[in-house]
Structure formats: C-alpha cells, structure tokens
Amino acid sequence: MVLLQPSRSDQSSMKAMPMHMHLNHYPRRFSPTFATRLTVGVALPLCGILTACQPAPRLDLEAATSMGDAVGLSGSVEFRKLSTDDSPLDEPAVLGRLTLPEAMRRAVTTDPALQAALARVRMAVADADQVRLLPNPVMFVVVRFGAGSPQVEASFVQDFMAGLQIPRRASAADNRLRAKAADAVTSALDAAAEVQERYAAAQAASALVPALRTRMKVMEQMTSIANDRLAAGEAGAGDVATLGAQRVSLEVDIERAVLAEREARIRLARVIGEPSSAAVWELDAWTAPPTELQPESSWVNTGLARRPEIQSIGWQLAALGDDKALAHLVPWEEEDALLPLPNPWEPASAGVDYQKDGNDAIGPSFATPVPIFDMGQSRRARVSAEVQAARNDMLTARRKVVEEVRTAYQILLASTSNLRRIREQLIPLQERRRSISDGAYRAGEADVTVLFLAEQDLRLAQTQAIEVELQSSNAIVRLQRAVGGAAAARTLTSASTATNIQNTNAPQLTSLEKVTP
C-alpha cells in the first residue's frame, strides 16, 4: 500500500485538529495541488461511471404485453401476487357456456407456471438494477494501545474496479433479462396451446358420446326386431346372438367414451383454473381450421424469426459476450465476477489512509491483486465453452423449429384432406347404402342384418369424421405454436376460411329408428 504524506509543516498543523476531522478536512496550509489532484482523480472516474449507468429497462411490463399479443389476447397478462401459501385452488366458476376465447383468457391469466415466469422476469429486473449500483465503500479503523499514546490507523476504501465494470455488467444483466422475458412468452404460448388442445379434446368427446348412444338405440331396435322374428319363426337364433354381442360391445364403447369425455373436461377445468368444478359447461361448435395456407417455407421462416425459444438463446449468447469481455479482467476483479451479484470484499480498491503515530499522516491508497498465478485463462476458457454450448443449443432449437413446423403443416394438410374426403365422399356413400338397404328391408328383399350393417358403417364414418376433426384441430394448434403463436400464424392464413361449420356428425333420426316390428 502506498501512502503519500503531506509535508512536516502540514503535519504539525494537523496535530492541533481533532482526530475525527482528519479524514474530511484539510488544514489551511495543506498543499492545494495535492487536494486538487486527489479530487480530480476521484471525480473523473466517478462521473464516467454515473454517466454510463442508465436505469434497467422495464421489460417485465413489456413481457406481459408480449405474452398477451402472442396468444391473441386483447390486453396484457397481469402479474398476480399470492398473499399466502394456502391460496384458493379454484378461480370463480364459469356458468353456462364456455367459449374457446374465454377458456384461453382464463388459462393464460391464471396459470401458476406463467405467473412464476413473470416473477422470474421481475427477479431479472432486480438483478439488472442491482448491478447498476456502486459498491458500498468500506471504512477500516484500527486503534493500538501501547506504552505511549494510542496509535490510530483509518482507511476509507472504495472498490473502483467494480465501478468500472458496471456498464458491461449492466449490459449482461439486461441481456439475461431479455432472455427471461422471452422465456415468459414461451410459457404463455405453452399455456395457450395446452388449453386449445384440451378444449378440442372435450369438443370431440362431447360429439362422440351422442353418436354412440344413437347407435345403441338402433342396436336395441334391431335386437327387438330379431327377437320378434325369432318368435315368429322368420329368423334364426344366430341373428339374435350376433346382435346381443354387438350390443354389449357397443355398451363398452359408450362407457369408454363417457369416461374420455369426463377426463377431457376435468383436464380442461384444471387448465382454466377450476380443478374442482363440475365441468358441465356447454362448449362451442367445432370450427374448421383454415385451408388457404401459405407455402411451408413461409411458415418455417416465420417460426425461425418469431419463436421465443430462439430469441432467448440469442440473448443468452449476447450476455455471454459480455461475460467474455469481463473475463479478461479476472486478475483484477473479485472471485465470482460473472455471478449476478458481485462480492464486495475482495476487489481492487482505492481510498484514503490516515495514520496517527507520533506524526500524523494521510494519503491515498491503492490495493490490487498481483496477477502471478491466476491470469484468468481458466475463466476465459469456461466462457468460451459456454458460448459454444449456447451456439449448439441455438442450432438444436432452430432444427427443432423446422421439424415442428413441417410436421404440423403436413398433418394439417393431410387431416384436412381426409376430413373433406369423409364428408364429401364417404358419408354420402354410406347414407346412400343405408337408404338402399332400408328400401330392400321394407320390401322384404333383405334381412335386417344388411340394414344394420349399413347403419353401423354410417355411424362409424361419422365417428371417423369426429376423430379427424380433433386431429386437424390439434394440428392447427401445434402449427401456431411452432411459428410463435396465433399472432404470427395470423399473417400466414386467410381469416375468411376459418368459419364455423354446422356439425354434420350430430346424431340424426333415421328411417331405421322409425321401423316397428
């Protein structure tokens, strides 16, 4: 430690001063040149640090708005504070009809995982504010008692190296803050995609159960007709046994469908914040997905540009660039320099020392580690490896985006084509077959089994249509998720094509159901 002592005349004048004034008051005979140099030497770096430090960006508010925009909500997602650990499990219940937009709004605004992501954004904001603060100065006072008068040493030390690193540390913290904001948008997209898939599953299950129950009514009528014909001697026992086995099999299918519907509604209740509700809402009719799509390459390019997962890794790479610059100062900085909160106890520092030992002395001091053994090479190697790991993570994420977009795109095209084929070809053909069988049965030209098989195949085609509707709904949800949300997908589809279509798979009263023995 280097001490610059004033002249003997200055020392003699300082002896007459009280001890508590020695640190912050210079006698009139103290050299003005030394005071000026000391003031300028401390003030210039301090002014530079204060000028470089700007307030941390309020990305928590921007993240809340971006989350709402990404999932297609009209407003931002509000951060909710839980007062106690024993928070209520259920949000206010939805009565009557539950629309898809309302389900999405409730899921995004009440999802605890999404709220936790917003809390992590606020943590990153606090970290960014923390690194902008100058470290607290440290004051040391040592008093030694001996044979003569007490010896007093006092030091007032400021960590100047941490202050010089504030701009770079602030840049790294801001980049990590932006990465956390992108992660929050990812959580919002996941929540929106999950509730859409749960809603589509509940829609499909709700449509399938009535169709199966209608088939059961037909089966019961066919069984009654077969029993009457068996009693009249017009049919054999084989028809009755066949219809009985088919009826039991259909009962099993109905029970499974009812359980699947109940399970789908319970899962939907959980994602909208009502895990304990009865889940007996009325749901919207199925909506056909858009059929006029941009080329696959346009969807891929949009996904690569808009996916928040890729943006998050990009901001992490930017933060690692700041870490790499800080790593070159390792011999002169504290041990955990790359951590969010610095350690103020082992820095390079400068200050003012005062010593009272017979003749008083005061002067500036400077302390720094001597880079003999640790030149920072290990820290720089670690940061370089972290950069390479992040770059490979980026490549993996980009490849995964391409895979997800292409897979969802192809599934959507195939399911839409299959649904059109079922509606425009298979169902009309099965309806025609049933009509012909009905006429032959009435004319006595065919057995009831022929009519039953025609009716069963028609109901099976309608069930297939419901299943393909669910497949296409999940495909459009996953395609939207793959490109970065509904807002990104809206630019790639024609809004006029997404119109509500009447559910042609609803159970209908057929001529067979009106047949009496």
PDB file of C-alpha atoms in Angstrom, residues 76-250:
ATOM      1  CA  SER A  76     -51.515  -7.742 -21.321  1.00  0.00           C
ATOM      2  CA  VAL A  77     -51.130 -10.514 -18.760  1.00  0.00           C
ATOM      3  CA  GLU A  78     -51.403  -9.084 -15.269  1.00  0.00           C
ATOM      4  CA  PHE A  79     -48.897 -10.156 -12.637  1.00  0.00           C
ATOM      5  CA  ARG A  80     -50.742 -11.602  -9.656  1.00  0.00           C
ATOM      6  CA  LYS A  81     -49.276 -11.655  -6.163  1.00  0.00           C
ATOM      7  CA  LEU A  82     -50.244 -14.516  -3.882  1.00  0.00           C
ATOM      8  CA  SER A  83     -50.661 -13.336  -0.312  1.00  0.00           C
ATOM      9  CA  THR A  84     -50.229 -16.722   1.393  1.00  0.00           C
ATOM     10  CA  ASP A  85     -49.066 -20.212   0.569  1.00  0.00           C
ATOM     11  CA  ASP A  86     -52.612 -21.513   1.101  1.00  0.00           C
ATOM     12  CA  SER A  87     -54.167 -19.805  -1.923  1.00  0.00           C
ATOM     13  CA  PRO A  88     -57.601 -20.916  -3.182  1.00  0.00           C
ATOM     14  CA  LEU A  89     -57.428 -23.763  -5.669  1.00  0.00           C
ATOM     15  CA  ASP A  90     -60.303 -22.622  -7.849  1.00  0.00           C
ATOM     16  CA  GLU A  91     -60.960 -19.396  -9.693  1.00  0.00           C
ATOM     17  CA  PRO A  92     -64.551 -18.109  -9.911  1.00  0.00           C
ATOM     18  CA  ALA A  93     -66.557 -20.722 -11.792  1.00  0.00           C
ATOM     19  CA  VAL A  94     -67.805 -20.288 -15.344  1.00  0.00           C
ATOM     20  CA  LEU A  95     -71.548 -20.756 -15.545  1.00  0.00           C
ATOM     21  CA  GLY A  96     -73.339 -21.891 -18.657  1.00  0.00           C
ATOM     22  CA  ARG A  97     -71.331 -21.619 -21.852  1.00  0.00           C
ATOM     23  CA  LEU A  98     -67.539 -21.782 -22.010  1.00  0.00           C
ATOM     24  CA  THR A  99     -66.224 -20.353 -25.261  1.00  0.00           C
ATOM     25  CA  LEU A 100     -62.737 -21.018 -26.564  1.00  0.00           C
ATOM     26  CA  PRO A 101     -61.612 -17.346 -26.267  1.00  0.00           C
ATOM     27  CA  GLU A 102     -62.821 -17.274 -22.660  1.00  0.00           C
ATOM     28  CA  ALA A 103     -61.026 -20.534 -21.894  1.00  0.00           C
ATOM     29  CA  MET A 104     -57.804 -19.159 -23.381  1.00  0.00           C
ATOM     30  CA  ARG A 105     -58.114 -15.918 -21.435  1.00  0.00           C
ATOM     31  CA  ARG A 106     -58.660 -17.728 -18.154  1.00  0.00           C
ATOM     32  CA  ALA A 107     -55.843 -20.184 -18.818  1.00  0.00           C
ATOM     33  CA  VAL A 108     -53.275 -17.517 -19.663  1.00  0.00           C
ATOM     34  CA  THR A 109     -54.230 -15.136 -16.859  1.00  0.00           C
ATOM     35  CA  THR A 110     -54.493 -17.742 -14.091  1.00  0.00           C
ATOM     36  CA  ASP A 111     -51.783 -20.277 -14.955  1.00  0.00           C
ATOM     37  CA  PRO A 112     -49.390 -20.518 -11.956  1.00  0.00           C
ATOM     38  CA  ALA A 113     -46.480 -21.592 -14.164  1.00  0.00           C
ATOM     39  CA  LEU A 114     -46.937 -18.482 -16.279  1.00  0.00           C
ATOM     40  CA  GLN A 115     -47.122 -16.288 -13.183  1.00  0.00           C
ATOM     41  CA  ALA A 116     -43.902 -17.901 -11.953  1.00  0.00           C
ATOM     42  CA  ALA A 117     -42.280 -16.999 -15.285  1.00  0.00           C
ATOM     43  CA  LEU A 118     -43.370 -13.382 -14.797  1.00  0.00           C
ATOM     44  CA  ALA A 119     -41.897 -13.471 -11.289  1.00  0.00           C
ATOM     45  CA  ARG A 120     -38.582 -14.646 -12.743  1.00  0.00           C
ATOM     46  CA  VAL A 121     -38.674 -11.681 -15.121  1.00  0.00           C
ATOM     47  CA  ARG A 122     -39.056  -9.396 -12.121  1.00  0.00           C
ATOM     48  CA  MET A 123     -36.137 -11.154 -10.455  1.00  0.00           C
ATOM     49  CA  ALA A 124     -34.044 -10.415 -13.551  1.00  0.00           C
ATOM     50  CA  VAL A 125     -35.148  -6.763 -13.392  1.00  0.00           C
ATOM     51  CA  ALA A 126     -33.976  -6.620  -9.773  1.00  0.00           C
ATOM     52  CA  ASP A 127     -30.639  -8.160 -10.770  1.00  0.00           C
ATOM     53  CA  ALA A 128     -30.253  -5.591 -13.546  1.00  0.00           C
ATOM     54  CA  ASP A 129     -30.953  -2.799 -11.064  1.00  0.00           C
ATOM     55  CA  GLN A 130     -28.507  -4.289  -8.573  1.00  0.00           C
ATOM     56  CA  VAL A 131     -25.530  -4.393 -10.925  1.00  0.00           C
ATOM     57  CA  ARG A 132     -26.043  -0.693 -11.676  1.00  0.00           C
ATOM     58  CA  LEU A 133     -25.400   0.270  -8.052  1.00  0.00           C
ATOM     59  CA  LEU A 134     -21.953   1.365  -6.961  1.00  0.00           C
ATOM     60  CA  PRO A 135     -20.468  -0.917  -4.301  1.00  0.00           C
ATOM     61  CA  ASN A 136     -20.589   0.414  -0.769  1.00  0.00           C
ATOM     62  CA  PRO A 137     -17.337   1.990   0.430  1.00  0.00           C
ATOM     63  CA  VAL A 138     -15.548   0.257   3.295  1.00  0.00           C
ATOM     64  CA  MET A 139     -14.070   2.034   6.288  1.00  0.00           C
ATOM     65  CA  PHE A 140     -11.375   0.413   8.453  1.00  0.00           C
ATOM     66  CA  VAL A 141     -10.342   1.826  11.851  1.00  0.00           C
ATOM     67  CA  VAL A 142      -7.504   0.257  13.874  1.00  0.00           C
ATOM     68  CA  VAL A 143      -6.534   1.519  17.357  1.00  0.00           C
ATOM     69  CA  ARG A 144      -3.408   0.142  19.047  1.00  0.00           C
ATOM     70  CA  PHE A 145      -2.626   0.779  22.721  1.00  0.00           C
ATOM     71  CA  GLY A 146       0.936   0.658  23.969  1.00  0.00           C
ATOM     72  CA  ALA A 147       3.361   2.421  26.282  1.00  0.00           C
ATOM     73  CA  GLY A 148       2.853   5.780  24.713  1.00  0.00           C
ATOM     74  CA  SER A 149      -0.170   7.432  23.162  1.00  0.00           C
ATOM     75  CA  PRO A 150      -2.626   5.221  21.220  1.00  0.00           C
ATOM     76  CA  GLN A 151      -1.815   4.545  17.588  1.00  0.00           C
ATOM     77  CA  VAL A 152      -4.720   5.089  15.190  1.00  0.00           C
ATOM     78  CA  GLU A 153      -4.992   3.918  11.598  1.00  0.00           C
ATOM     79  CA  ALA A 154      -8.058   4.656   9.479  1.00  0.00           C
ATOM     80  CA  SER A 155      -8.815   3.789   5.862  1.00  0.00           C
ATOM     81  CA  PHE A 156     -11.703   4.740   3.628  1.00  0.00           C
ATOM     82  CA  VAL A 157     -11.718   2.377   0.622  1.00  0.00           C
ATOM     83  CA  GLN A 158     -13.856   2.276  -2.498  1.00  0.00           C
ATOM     84  CA  ASP A 159     -13.956  -0.667  -4.946  1.00  0.00           C
ATOM     85  CA  PHE A 160     -13.136   1.147  -8.171  1.00  0.00           C
ATOM     86  CA  MET A 161     -12.767  -1.958 -10.374  1.00  0.00           C
ATOM     87  CA  ALA A 162     -16.373  -2.990  -9.785  1.00  0.00           C
ATOM     88  CA  GLY A 163     -17.417   0.550 -10.632  1.00  0.00           C
ATOM     89  CA  LEU A 164     -15.528   0.459 -13.917  1.00  0.00           C
ATOM     90  CA  GLN A 165     -17.261  -2.812 -14.790  1.00  0.00           C
ATOM     91  CA  ILE A 166     -20.777  -1.509 -14.199  1.00  0.00           C
ATOM     92  CA  PRO A 167     -21.558  -0.717 -17.878  1.00  0.00           C
ATOM     93  CA  ARG A 168     -20.519  -4.176 -19.043  1.00  0.00           C
ATOM     94  CA  ARG A 169     -22.226  -5.909 -16.138  1.00  0.00           C
ATOM     95  CA  ALA A 170     -25.380  -3.912 -16.801  1.00  0.00           C
ATOM     96  CA  SER A 171     -25.316  -4.990 -20.438  1.00  0.00           C
ATOM     97  CA  ALA A 172     -25.003  -8.656 -19.435  1.00  0.00           C
ATOM     98  CA  ALA A 173     -27.823  -8.324 -16.901  1.00  0.00           C
ATOM     99  CA  ASP A 174     -30.060  -6.619 -19.472  1.00  0.00           C
ATOM    100  CA  ASN A 175     -29.443  -9.406 -21.970  1.00  0.00           C
ATOM    101  CA  ARG A 176     -30.306 -12.030 -19.370  1.00  0.00           C
ATOM    102  CA  LEU A 177     -33.400 -10.015 -18.523  1.00  0.00           C
ATOM    103  CA  ARG A 178     -34.480 -10.121 -22.162  1.00  0.00           C
ATOM    104  CA  ALA A 179     -33.873 -13.878 -22.184  1.00  0.00           C
ATOM    105  CA  LYS A 180     -36.171 -14.266 -19.168  1.00  0.00           C
ATOM    106  CA  ALA A 181     -38.809 -12.163 -20.915  1.00  0.00           C
ATOM    107  CA  ALA A 182     -38.608 -14.473 -23.935  1.00  0.00           C
ATOM    108  CA  ASP A 183     -38.954 -17.465 -21.602  1.00  0.00           C
ATOM    109  CA  ALA A 184     -42.115 -15.901 -20.177  1.00  0.00           C
ATOM    110  CA  VAL A 185     -43.573 -15.602 -23.685  1.00  0.00           C
ATOM    111  CA  THR A 186     -42.716 -19.279 -24.194  1.00  0.00           C
ATOM    112  CA  SER A 187     -44.701 -20.139 -21.063  1.00  0.00           C
ATOM    113  CA  ALA A 188     -47.674 -18.161 -22.381  1.00  0.00           C
ATOM    114  CA  LEU A 189     -47.562 -20.000 -25.713  1.00  0.00           C
ATOM    115  CA  ASP A 190     -47.412 -23.350 -23.918  1.00  0.00           C
ATOM    116  CA  ALA A 191     -50.409 -22.445 -21.756  1.00  0.00           C
ATOM    117  CA  ALA A 192     -52.441 -21.297 -24.771  1.00  0.00           C
ATOM    118  CA  ALA A 193     -51.582 -24.411 -26.781  1.00  0.00           C
ATOM    119  CA  GLU A 194     -52.497 -26.695 -23.886  1.00  0.00           C
ATOM    120  CA  VAL A 195     -55.912 -25.135 -23.311  1.00  0.00           C
ATOM    121  CA  GLN A 196     -56.691 -25.242 -27.042  1.00  0.00           C
ATOM    122  CA  GLU A 197     -55.850 -28.942 -27.229  1.00  0.00           C
ATOM    123  CA  ARG A 198     -57.861 -29.663 -24.072  1.00  0.00           C
ATOM    124  CA  TYR A 199     -60.815 -27.738 -25.463  1.00  0.00           C
ATOM    125  CA  ALA A 200     -60.659 -29.615 -28.781  1.00  0.00           C
ATOM    126  CA  ALA A 201     -60.488 -32.951 -26.950  1.00  0.00           C
ATOM    127  CA  ALA A 202     -63.554 -32.034 -24.893  1.00  0.00           C
ATOM    128  CA  GLN A 203     -65.368 -30.964 -28.071  1.00  0.00           C
ATOM    129  CA  ALA A 204     -64.614 -34.264 -29.791  1.00  0.00           C
ATOM    130  CA  ALA A 205     -65.589 -36.329 -26.753  1.00  0.00           C
ATOM    131  CA  SER A 206     -68.829 -34.384 -26.366  1.00  0.00           C
ATOM    132  CA  ALA A 207     -69.715 -35.094 -30.001  1.00  0.00           C
ATOM    133  CA  LEU A 208     -68.733 -38.765 -29.877  1.00  0.00           C
ATOM    134  CA  VAL A 209     -70.894 -39.824 -26.926  1.00  0.00           C
ATOM    135  CA  PRO A 210     -74.249 -38.818 -28.522  1.00  0.00           C
ATOM    136  CA  ALA A 211     -73.270 -40.584 -31.739  1.00  0.00           C
ATOM    137  CA  LEU A 212     -72.550 -43.807 -29.860  1.00  0.00           C
ATOM    138  CA  ARG A 213     -75.781 -43.569 -27.889  1.00  0.00           C
ATOM    139  CA  THR A 214     -77.709 -43.151 -31.113  1.00  0.00           C
ATOM    140  CA  ARG A 215     -76.073 -46.305 -32.384  1.00  0.00           C
ATOM    141  CA  MET A 216     -77.197 -48.038 -29.178  1.00  0.00           C
ATOM    142  CA  LYS A 217     -80.807 -47.057 -29.866  1.00  0.00           C
ATOM    143  CA  VAL A 218     -80.509 -48.559 -33.323  1.00  0.00           C
ATOM    144  CA  MET A 219     -78.975 -51.681 -31.824  1.00  0.00           C
ATOM    145  CA  GLU A 220     -81.805 -52.072 -29.330  1.00  0.00           C
ATOM    146  CA  GLN A 221     -84.379 -51.727 -32.108  1.00  0.00           C
ATOM    147  CA  MET A 222     -82.582 -54.314 -34.210  1.00  0.00           C
ATOM    148  CA  THR A 223     -82.435 -56.701 -31.248  1.00  0.00           C
ATOM    149  CA  SER A 224     -86.157 -56.282 -30.641  1.00  0.00           C
ATOM    150  CA  ILE A 225     -86.936 -56.935 -34.314  1.00  0.00           C
ATOM    151  CA  ALA A 226     -84.725 -60.041 -34.326  1.00  0.00           C
ATOM    152  CA  ASN A 227     -86.415 -61.410 -31.193  1.00  0.00           C
ATOM    153  CA  ASP A 228     -89.857 -60.903 -32.714  1.00  0.00           C
ATOM    154  CA  ARG A 229     -88.831 -62.622 -35.940  1.00  0.00           C
ATOM    155  CA  LEU A 230     -87.272 -65.460 -33.968  1.00  0.00           C
ATOM    156  CA  ALA A 231     -90.538 -65.907 -32.083  1.00  0.00           C
ATOM    157  CA  ALA A 232     -92.454 -65.892 -35.396  1.00  0.00           C
ATOM    158  CA  GLY A 233     -90.054 -68.410 -36.894  1.00  0.00           C
ATOM    159  CA  GLU A 234     -88.846 -65.979 -39.558  1.00  0.00           C
ATOM    160  CA  ALA A 235     -85.229 -65.756 -38.302  1.00  0.00           C
ATOM    161  CA  GLY A 236     -82.682 -67.948 -36.619  1.00  0.00           C
ATOM    162  CA  ALA A 237     -81.087 -67.711 -33.190  1.00  0.00           C
ATOM    163  CA  GLY A 238     -77.803 -66.665 -34.794  1.00  0.00           C
ATOM    164  CA  ASP A 239     -79.136 -63.185 -35.633  1.00  0.00           C
ATOM    165  CA  VAL A 240     -80.217 -62.647 -32.035  1.00  0.00           C
ATOM    166  CA  ALA A 241     -76.857 -63.812 -30.658  1.00  0.00           C
ATOM    167  CA  THR A 242     -74.939 -61.616 -33.107  1.00  0.00           C
ATOM    168  CA  LEU A 243     -76.968 -58.541 -32.220  1.00  0.00           C
ATOM    169  CA  GLY A 244     -76.593 -59.267 -28.497  1.00  0.00           C
ATOM    170  CA  ALA A 245     -72.805 -59.459 -28.762  1.00  0.00           C
ATOM    171  CA  GLN A 246     -72.724 -56.249 -30.790  1.00  0.00           C
ATOM    172  CA  ARG A 247     -74.891 -54.514 -28.201  1.00  0.00           C
ATOM    173  CA  VAL A 248     -72.552 -55.455 -25.323  1.00  0.00           C
ATOM    174  CA  SER A 249     -69.526 -54.318 -27.324  1.00  0.00           C
ATOM    175  CA  LEU A 250     -71.234 -51.009 -28.006  1.00  0.00           C
TER     176      LEU A 250
END
